[in-house]
Amino acid sequence: MKIPYFQLFWSFFKIGTFTIGGGYAMIPLMEKELVDRRGWLAKTDFLDILSLSQALPGVFAVNMATNIGYRLRGFRGAVVSVMGNIAVPILIILLLATGFRYWKENIWVERCFKGIRPAVVALIAAPVFKLSKTAQISWKNAWIPVVSALLIYMWGVSPVWIIVVAIVCGYIYGCLQDRKEVEE
Amino acid sequence: MIFWKLFYTFCKIGIVCFGGGYSMIALIQHEVVEENAWLTAQEFTDIVATSQMTPGPVGINVATYSGYTVAVNAGYAEWVGIASAILASFAVILLPFVLMMIISRFFLKYRANSKVTSVIGLLRLVVVGLIAAAALVLITPENFGNWSVENRQLWISVVICLTVFIASLKFKLSPILLILLSGVVGAVLY
């Protein structure tokens, strides 16, 4: 039985529209809709797709939608799912962005944003410490994030280069580990 | 042309964005504020605040909003801004989309080998550094107030920043709630 494109679109539309606060907030909603309610995916498949989407570059939720859409209905399924997932978010931002140009002059809006700006900086700083656990930072490897941050902040090195170097070094390290295991 | 430059920049951001929304925020900030000087640090901070309070993936929201503001700041008409917003949003997902299609096509089951594990482990470490740098770069007089001119604003900003930091890290309060509360504090105190 083929799943209609419209149903795919609608499922991801709901997931995209009703989650505030980023991609990871979508995981429970996606699982409920796609695994429990629709039964389109087995729980184990869902977990596999989750780890693949985290490993690949890009927006996590969009990676999920791409993979699931492709699995269920091929290329068109992937396009439909992604569109469903991002349609309303883009529309809402456009409405706000076009409106905010006019409210910006409003004294109350400016006062609110004066309070909000330092909060945003704190909200970006907080995950640094949250992620330290999942990244398994220890005394031995703590220099890696510190040096990356300093290169960007002090010397204006592009984060793009830091990521490229990390991929190359990670790959070489992985190859060396493999060889070690073979020798042993 | 602004379209081509935006398209290229956001394609690049998409394909190197590992490790979630905050890493995307850090990358967009570097490209849009530092590298190209399309937006000020303050404008970008406002965009991040709005993007966290509206539905959808934060990375997409920031891309959409930045695309719009970049074009309008450069003096283009409203419709060019809207077109740029849509262009930036699609550019940021284009290459990861293609990559995901290729991987789903050829590898039916994803299995991490030792090289992939090692690359991901290292990426997780540098992404922490990336986000830290983004937070540091946004600590500007525009966002916090000036030491000599607006002493009062600076003190209020520091208190808000520390409070929100602790509330988010220790008490795990939602970013939306914290942004709304800070907005109220701003409206009352300024």
Tab-separated table of C-alpha atoms in Angstrom:
chain	number	residue	atom	x	y	z
A	1	MET	CA	0.000	0.000	0.000
A	2	LYS	CA	1.419	3.325	-1.039
A	3	ILE	CA	1.214	6.199	1.392
A	4	PRO	CA	-0.371	9.226	-0.329
A	5	TYR	CA	1.915	12.244	-0.726
A	6	PHE	CA	-0.686	14.379	0.928
A	7	GLN	CA	-0.600	12.295	4.085
A	8	LEU	CA	3.196	12.509	4.228
A	9	PHE	CA	3.031	16.262	3.787
A	10	TRP	CA	0.355	16.588	6.445
A	11	SER	CA	2.245	14.523	9.034
A	12	PHE	CA	5.430	16.574	8.647
A	13	PHE	CA	3.395	19.752	8.446
A	14	LYS	CA	2.011	19.035	11.923
A	15	ILE	CA	5.444	18.123	13.258
A	16	GLY	CA	7.022	21.315	11.877
A	17	THR	CA	4.223	23.607	12.915
A	18	PHE	CA	3.701	22.506	16.484
A	19	THR	CA	7.247	22.331	17.805
A	20	ILE	CA	8.916	25.400	19.143
A	21	GLY	CA	12.535	25.325	20.215
A	22	GLY	CA	14.410	23.499	17.517
A	23	GLY	CA	14.896	20.136	15.896
A	24	TYR	CA	15.441	18.009	18.969
A	25	ALA	CA	12.100	19.089	20.378
A	26	MET	CA	10.554	17.348	17.350
A	27	ILE	CA	11.808	13.850	18.207
A	28	PRO	CA	8.977	12.800	20.569
A	29	LEU	CA	6.354	14.295	18.246
A	30	MET	CA	7.833	12.536	15.204
A	31	GLU	CA	7.946	9.223	17.008
A	32	LYS	CA	4.365	9.538	18.146
A	33	GLU	CA	3.083	10.521	14.708
A	34	LEU	CA	5.152	8.251	12.449
A	35	VAL	CA	5.759	5.179	14.609
A	36	ASP	CA	2.813	4.961	17.001
A	37	ARG	CA	-0.019	6.660	15.168
A	38	ARG	CA	0.624	5.926	11.489
A	39	GLY	CA	2.757	2.821	11.912
A	40	TRP	CA	4.896	3.798	8.908
A	41	LEU	CA	8.154	2.956	10.625
A	42	ALA	CA	9.319	0.382	13.147
A	43	LYS	CA	10.796	1.778	16.349
A	44	THR	CA	14.240	0.330	15.507
A	45	ASP	CA	14.186	1.967	12.050
A	46	PHE	CA	13.264	5.242	13.670
A	47	LEU	CA	16.267	5.038	16.002
A	48	ASP	CA	18.556	4.174	13.065
A	49	ILE	CA	17.325	7.196	11.109
A	50	LEU	CA	17.817	9.337	14.201
A	51	SER	CA	21.481	8.419	14.599
A	52	LEU	CA	22.121	8.846	10.854
A	53	SER	CA	20.461	12.281	10.865
A	54	GLN	CA	22.622	13.366	13.776
A	55	ALA	CA	25.786	12.129	12.098
A	56	LEU	CA	25.207	13.924	8.794
A	57	PRO	CA	25.572	17.683	8.317
A	58	GLY	CA	22.552	19.952	8.007
A	59	VAL	CA	19.420	20.773	9.936
A	60	PHE	CA	18.577	17.743	12.069
A	61	ALA	CA	14.790	17.816	11.606
A	62	VAL	CA	15.117	18.290	7.845
A	63	ASN	CA	17.530	15.346	7.651
A	64	MET	CA	14.939	13.209	9.448
A	65	ALA	CA	12.198	14.340	7.045
A	66	THR	CA	14.415	13.682	4.004
A	67	ASN	CA	15.289	10.162	5.055
A	68	ILE	CA	11.793	9.158	6.162
A	69	GLY	CA	10.139	10.695	3.091
A	70	TYR	CA	12.602	8.905	0.824
A	71	ARG	CA	12.087	5.564	2.550
A	72	LEU	CA	8.324	5.787	2.251
A	73	ARG	CA	7.826	7.351	-1.199
A	74	GLY	CA	11.197	7.918	-2.884
A	75	PHE	CA	12.563	11.263	-4.100
A	76	ARG	CA	9.175	12.970	-4.311
A	77	GLY	CA	8.299	11.698	-0.870
A	78	ALA	CA	11.464	13.306	0.494
A	79	VAL	CA	10.659	16.646	-1.164
A	80	VAL	CA	7.065	16.592	0.082
A	81	SER	CA	8.103	15.753	3.658
A	82	VAL	CA	10.741	18.485	3.816
A	83	MET	CA	8.349	21.058	2.376
A	84	GLY	CA	5.714	20.095	4.929
A	85	ASN	CA	8.225	20.384	7.729
A	86	ILE	CA	9.459	23.902	6.900
A	87	ALA	CA	6.475	25.596	5.192
A	88	VAL	CA	4.848	27.194	8.221
A	89	PRO	CA	8.111	28.099	10.032
A	90	ILE	CA	9.310	30.017	6.945
A	91	LEU	CA	5.952	31.738	6.531
A	92	ILE	CA	5.834	32.859	10.167
A	93	ILE	CA	9.381	34.235	10.028
A	94	LEU	CA	8.543	36.144	6.832
A	95	LEU	CA	5.483	37.680	8.467
A	96	LEU	CA	7.475	38.691	11.536
A	97	ALA	CA	10.460	39.955	9.548
A	98	THR	CA	8.384	42.177	7.278
A	99	GLY	CA	6.453	43.469	10.296
A	100	PHE	CA	9.417	43.933	12.609
A	101	ARG	CA	10.905	46.606	10.355
A	102	TYR	CA	7.997	48.835	11.342
A	103	TRP	CA	7.770	47.883	15.024
A	104	LYS	CA	11.491	48.326	15.474
A	105	GLU	CA	10.969	52.049	15.987
A	106	ASN	CA	8.467	51.385	18.774
A	107	ILE	CA	9.927	52.347	22.141
A	108	TRP	CA	8.400	49.366	23.981
A	109	VAL	CA	9.721	46.865	21.462
A	110	GLU	CA	13.182	48.372	21.818
A	111	ARG	CA	12.961	48.199	25.626
A	112	CYS	CA	11.974	44.527	25.501
A	113	PHE	CA	14.823	43.704	23.149
A	114	LYS	CA	17.290	45.531	25.387
A	115	GLY	CA	16.376	42.968	28.035
A	116	ILE	CA	16.305	40.038	25.613
A	117	ARG	CA	19.734	40.499	23.985
A	118	PRO	CA	21.866	39.525	27.004
A	119	ALA	CA	19.499	36.584	27.551
A	120	VAL	CA	20.180	35.328	24.009
A	121	VAL	CA	23.919	35.421	24.670
A	122	ALA	CA	23.341	33.331	27.830
A	123	LEU	CA	21.168	30.879	25.872
A	124	ILE	CA	23.945	30.379	23.324
A	125	ALA	CA	26.556	29.968	26.083
A	126	ALA	CA	24.539	27.395	28.063
A	127	PRO	CA	24.748	24.557	25.486
A	128	VAL	CA	28.527	24.877	25.564
A	129	PHE	CA	28.399	23.426	29.063
A	130	LYS	CA	25.534	21.037	28.328
A	131	LEU	CA	27.332	19.648	25.279
A	132	SER	CA	30.534	19.172	27.246
A	133	LYS	CA	29.032	15.995	28.683
A	134	THR	CA	27.895	14.454	25.387
A	135	ALA	CA	31.155	15.447	23.714
A	136	GLN	CA	32.987	13.548	26.485
A	137	ILE	CA	35.372	16.346	27.297
A	138	SER	CA	38.191	15.355	29.635
A	139	TRP	CA	41.418	17.003	30.786
A	140	LYS	CA	43.185	15.235	27.956
A	141	ASN	CA	41.096	16.641	25.097
A	142	ALA	CA	39.749	19.902	26.543
A	143	TRP	CA	42.375	21.813	24.552
A	144	ILE	CA	40.537	20.985	21.305
A	145	PRO	CA	37.374	23.045	21.979
A	146	VAL	CA	39.429	25.752	23.717
A	147	VAL	CA	41.811	26.139	20.777
A	148	SER	CA	38.929	26.083	18.263
A	149	ALA	CA	37.099	28.813	20.174
A	150	LEU	CA	40.238	30.960	20.457
A	151	LEU	CA	41.097	30.575	16.764
A	152	ILE	CA	37.641	31.849	15.846
A	153	TYR	CA	37.274	34.512	18.515
A	154	MET	CA	40.808	35.926	18.661
A	155	TRP	CA	42.114	35.397	15.154
A	156	GLY	CA	38.909	35.367	13.133
A	157	VAL	CA	39.545	31.924	11.626
A	158	SER	CA	36.444	30.665	9.809
A	159	PRO	CA	34.588	27.842	11.625
A	160	VAL	CA	34.253	26.221	8.197
A	161	TRP	CA	38.005	25.544	8.149
A	162	ILE	CA	37.997	24.241	11.690
A	163	ILE	CA	35.321	21.722	10.769
A	164	VAL	CA	37.143	20.659	7.613
A	165	VAL	CA	40.371	20.153	9.586
A	166	ALA	CA	38.469	18.202	12.268
A	167	ILE	CA	37.008	15.859	9.631
A	168	VAL	CA	40.424	15.203	8.078
A	169	CYS	CA	42.150	14.692	11.444
A	170	GLY	CA	39.306	12.505	12.747
A	171	TYR	CA	39.546	10.336	9.654
A	172	ILE	CA	43.326	9.937	9.911
A	173	TYR	CA	43.021	9.135	13.614
A	174	GLY	CA	40.366	6.507	12.798
A	175	CYS	CA	42.669	4.921	10.204
A	176	LEU	CA	45.544	4.802	12.705
A	177	GLN	CA	43.269	3.176	15.297
A	178	ASP	CA	42.274	0.525	12.740
A	179	ARG	CA	45.894	-0.270	11.949
A	180	LYS	CA	46.708	-0.556	15.649
A	181	GLU	CA	43.921	-3.099	16.085
A	182	VAL	CA	45.141	-5.160	13.129
A	183	GLU	CA	48.685	-5.208	14.506
A	184	GLU	CA	47.508	-6.293	17.899
B	1	MET	CA	24.822	39.642	-7.152
B	2	ILE	CA	23.248	39.331	-3.731
B	3	PHE	CA	21.298	36.170	-4.673
B	4	TRP	CA	24.369	34.284	-5.804
B	5	LYS	CA	26.417	35.354	-2.781
B	6	LEU	CA	23.630	34.381	-0.380
B	7	PHE	CA	23.075	31.072	-2.128
B	8	TYR	CA	26.758	30.174	-2.035
B	9	THR	CA	27.165	31.240	1.607
B	10	PHE	CA	24.161	29.319	2.884
B	11	CYS	CA	25.039	26.202	0.855
B	12	LYS	CA	28.435	26.246	2.527
B	13	ILE	CA	26.880	26.693	5.965
B	14	GLY	CA	24.515	23.760	5.367
B	15	ILE	CA	27.130	21.234	4.394
B	16	VAL	CA	29.534	21.984	7.266
B	17	CYS	CA	26.828	22.238	9.934
B	18	PHE	CA	27.350	19.341	12.314
B	19	GLY	CA	25.843	19.042	15.763
B	20	GLY	CA	22.480	20.791	15.771
B	21	GLY	CA	20.870	24.219	15.827
B	22	TYR	CA	23.405	26.058	17.955
B	23	SER	CA	26.231	25.050	15.682
B	24	MET	CA	24.151	26.454	12.799
B	25	ILE	CA	23.697	29.715	14.730
B	26	ALA	CA	27.475	29.924	15.224
B	27	LEU	CA	28.186	29.308	11.529
B	28	ILE	CA	25.587	31.754	10.230
B	29	GLN	CA	26.820	34.379	12.665
B	30	HIS	CA	30.409	34.057	11.498
B	31	GLU	CA	29.511	34.253	7.814
B	32	VAL	CA	26.855	36.941	8.047
B	33	VAL	CA	28.232	39.191	10.803
B	34	GLU	CA	32.015	38.700	10.749
B	35	GLU	CA	32.955	37.565	7.267
B	36	ASN	CA	30.530	39.582	5.119
B	37	ALA	CA	29.379	42.262	7.583
B	38	TRP	CA	25.835	42.000	6.220
B	39	LEU	CA	24.270	42.345	9.680
B	40	THR	CA	25.369	43.899	12.959
B	41	ALA	CA	25.832	41.738	16.057
B	42	GLN	CA	22.717	43.354	17.490
B	43	GLU	CA	20.544	42.583	14.482
B	44	PHE	CA	21.745	39.009	14.531
B	45	THR	CA	20.980	38.650	18.248
B	46	ASP	CA	17.426	39.882	17.634
B	47	ILE	CA	17.065	37.345	14.823
B	48	VAL	CA	18.179	34.502	17.096
B	49	ALA	CA	15.724	35.614	19.797
B	50	THR	CA	12.819	35.642	17.349
B	51	SER	CA	13.853	32.335	15.778
B	52	GLN	CA	13.801	30.556	19.116
B	53	MET	CA	10.286	31.688	19.877
B	54	THR	CA	8.667	30.677	16.588
B	55	PRO	CA	7.909	27.095	15.507
B	56	GLY	CA	10.217	25.015	13.365
B	57	PRO	CA	13.894	24.090	13.324
B	58	VAL	CA	15.958	27.005	14.697
B	59	GLY	CA	18.533	26.631	11.904
B	60	ILE	CA	15.889	27.160	9.207
B	61	ASN	CA	14.332	30.090	11.055
B	62	VAL	CA	17.667	31.889	11.448
B	63	ALA	CA	18.505	31.266	7.772
B	64	THR	CA	15.128	32.612	6.614
B	65	TYR	CA	15.296	35.714	8.789
B	66	SER	CA	18.952	36.440	7.961
B	67	GLY	CA	18.292	36.058	4.226
B	68	TYR	CA	15.531	38.626	4.414
B	69	THR	CA	17.425	41.147	6.543
B	70	VAL	CA	20.607	40.905	4.468
B	71	ALA	CA	18.765	41.878	1.277
B	72	VAL	CA	16.689	44.637	2.871
B	73	ASN	CA	19.772	46.093	4.613
B	74	ALA	CA	21.550	46.174	1.265
B	75	GLY	CA	18.787	48.472	0.040
B	76	TYR	CA	16.767	46.024	-2.029
B	77	ALA	CA	12.964	46.089	-2.224
B	78	GLU	CA	10.701	44.098	0.069
B	79	TRP	CA	10.018	41.349	-2.496
B	80	VAL	CA	13.751	40.824	-3.019
B	81	GLY	CA	14.033	40.361	0.743
B	82	ILE	CA	11.316	37.729	0.704
B	83	ALA	CA	12.936	35.965	-2.265
B	84	SER	CA	16.310	36.047	-0.490
B	85	ALA	CA	14.766	34.592	2.652
B	86	ILE	CA	13.338	31.660	0.718
B	87	LEU	CA	16.570	31.233	-1.217
B	88	ALA	CA	18.681	31.134	1.975
B	89	SER	CA	16.336	28.596	3.591
B	90	PHE	CA	16.528	26.250	0.624
B	91	ALA	CA	20.268	26.749	0.124
B	92	VAL	CA	20.942	25.697	3.696
B	93	ILE	CA	19.154	22.361	3.221
B	94	LEU	CA	20.183	21.661	-0.375
B	95	LEU	CA	23.516	19.850	0.027
B	96	PRO	CA	22.580	17.877	3.157
B	97	PHE	CA	19.419	16.815	1.288
B	98	VAL	CA	21.445	15.525	-1.651
B	99	LEU	CA	23.887	13.789	0.690
B	100	MET	CA	21.077	12.130	2.612
B	101	MET	CA	19.483	10.919	-0.641
B	102	ILE	CA	22.755	9.377	-1.800
B	103	ILE	CA	23.349	7.661	1.533
B	104	SER	CA	19.769	6.397	1.787
B	105	ARG	CA	19.993	5.101	-1.778
B	106	PHE	CA	23.211	3.155	-1.426
B	107	PHE	CA	23.371	2.181	2.201
B	108	LEU	CA	20.124	0.660	3.299
B	109	LYS	CA	21.320	0.224	6.821
B	110	TYR	CA	23.532	2.775	8.495
B	111	ARG	CA	26.425	1.332	10.399
B	112	ALA	CA	29.047	3.481	12.019
B	113	ASN	CA	32.579	2.218	11.438
B	114	SER	CA	35.613	3.261	13.451
B	115	LYS	CA	36.518	6.123	11.071
B	116	VAL	CA	33.038	7.622	11.216
B	117	THR	CA	32.998	7.310	15.013
B	118	SER	CA	36.352	9.018	15.255
B	119	VAL	CA	35.316	11.886	12.925
B	120	ILE	CA	32.057	12.426	14.844
B	121	GLY	CA	33.876	12.368	18.198
B	122	LEU	CA	36.264	15.084	17.062
B	123	LEU	CA	33.478	17.144	15.454
B	124	ARG	CA	31.556	17.121	18.733
B	125	LEU	CA	34.585	18.610	20.455
B	126	VAL	CA	35.192	21.413	17.963
B	127	VAL	CA	31.484	22.274	17.790
B	128	VAL	CA	31.605	23.065	21.516
B	129	GLY	CA	34.405	25.526	20.720
B	130	LEU	CA	32.442	26.969	17.801
B	131	ILE	CA	29.403	27.730	19.932
B	132	ALA	CA	31.560	29.178	22.714
B	133	ALA	CA	33.152	31.555	20.194
B	134	ALA	CA	29.706	32.606	18.930
B	135	ALA	CA	28.597	33.494	22.463
B	136	LEU	CA	31.802	35.480	23.076
B	137	VAL	CA	31.504	37.396	19.810
B	138	LEU	CA	27.977	38.480	20.724
B	139	ILE	CA	29.097	40.110	23.984
B	140	THR	CA	29.261	43.601	22.481
B	141	PRO	CA	28.410	47.119	23.723
B	142	GLU	CA	25.422	47.020	21.315
B	143	ASN	CA	23.984	44.019	23.136
B	144	PHE	CA	25.050	44.781	26.706
B	145	GLY	CA	25.320	48.553	26.912
B	146	ASN	CA	28.356	50.770	27.041
B	147	TRP	CA	30.653	50.991	30.071
B	148	SER	CA	31.100	54.747	30.067
B	149	VAL	CA	27.791	55.907	28.619
B	150	GLU	CA	25.137	53.563	29.947
B	151	ASN	CA	26.460	52.113	33.142
B	152	ARG	CA	23.000	51.142	34.287
B	153	GLN	CA	22.196	49.160	31.177
B	154	LEU	CA	25.457	47.266	31.492
B	155	TRP	CA	24.697	46.157	35.054
B	156	ILE	CA	21.171	45.083	34.175
B	157	SER	CA	22.489	43.188	31.150
B	158	VAL	CA	25.094	41.318	33.189
B	159	VAL	CA	22.493	40.307	35.774
B	160	ILE	CA	20.039	39.135	33.071
B	161	CYS	CA	22.771	37.219	31.288
B	162	LEU	CA	23.965	35.373	34.412
B	163	THR	CA	20.444	34.655	35.649
B	164	VAL	CA	19.324	33.242	32.309
B	165	PHE	CA	22.527	31.218	32.034
B	166	ILE	CA	21.956	29.552	35.407
B	167	ALA	CA	18.212	29.147	34.851
B	168	SER	CA	18.865	27.402	31.544
B	169	LEU	CA	21.759	25.220	32.671
B	170	LYS	CA	20.769	24.274	36.215
B	171	PHE	CA	16.991	24.546	36.216
B	172	LYS	CA	16.454	23.658	32.532
B	173	LEU	CA	13.832	26.361	32.016
B	174	SER	CA	12.693	26.649	28.392
B	175	PRO	CA	14.401	29.243	26.177
B	176	ILE	CA	11.020	30.641	25.134
B	177	LEU	CA	10.018	31.334	28.725
B	178	LEU	CA	13.403	32.902	29.494
B	179	ILE	CA	13.278	35.168	26.437
B	180	LEU	CA	9.728	36.289	27.300
B	181	LEU	CA	10.687	37.006	30.925
B	182	SER	CA	13.774	38.968	29.876
B	183	GLY	CA	11.584	40.990	27.529
B	184	VAL	CA	9.277	41.848	30.422
B	185	VAL	CA	12.251	42.801	32.615
B	186	GLY	CA	13.508	45.043	29.818
B	187	ALA	CA	10.142	46.728	29.398
B	188	VAL	CA	9.882	47.382	33.142
B	189	LEU	CA	13.439	48.577	33.795
B	190	TYR	CA	14.292	50.673	30.744
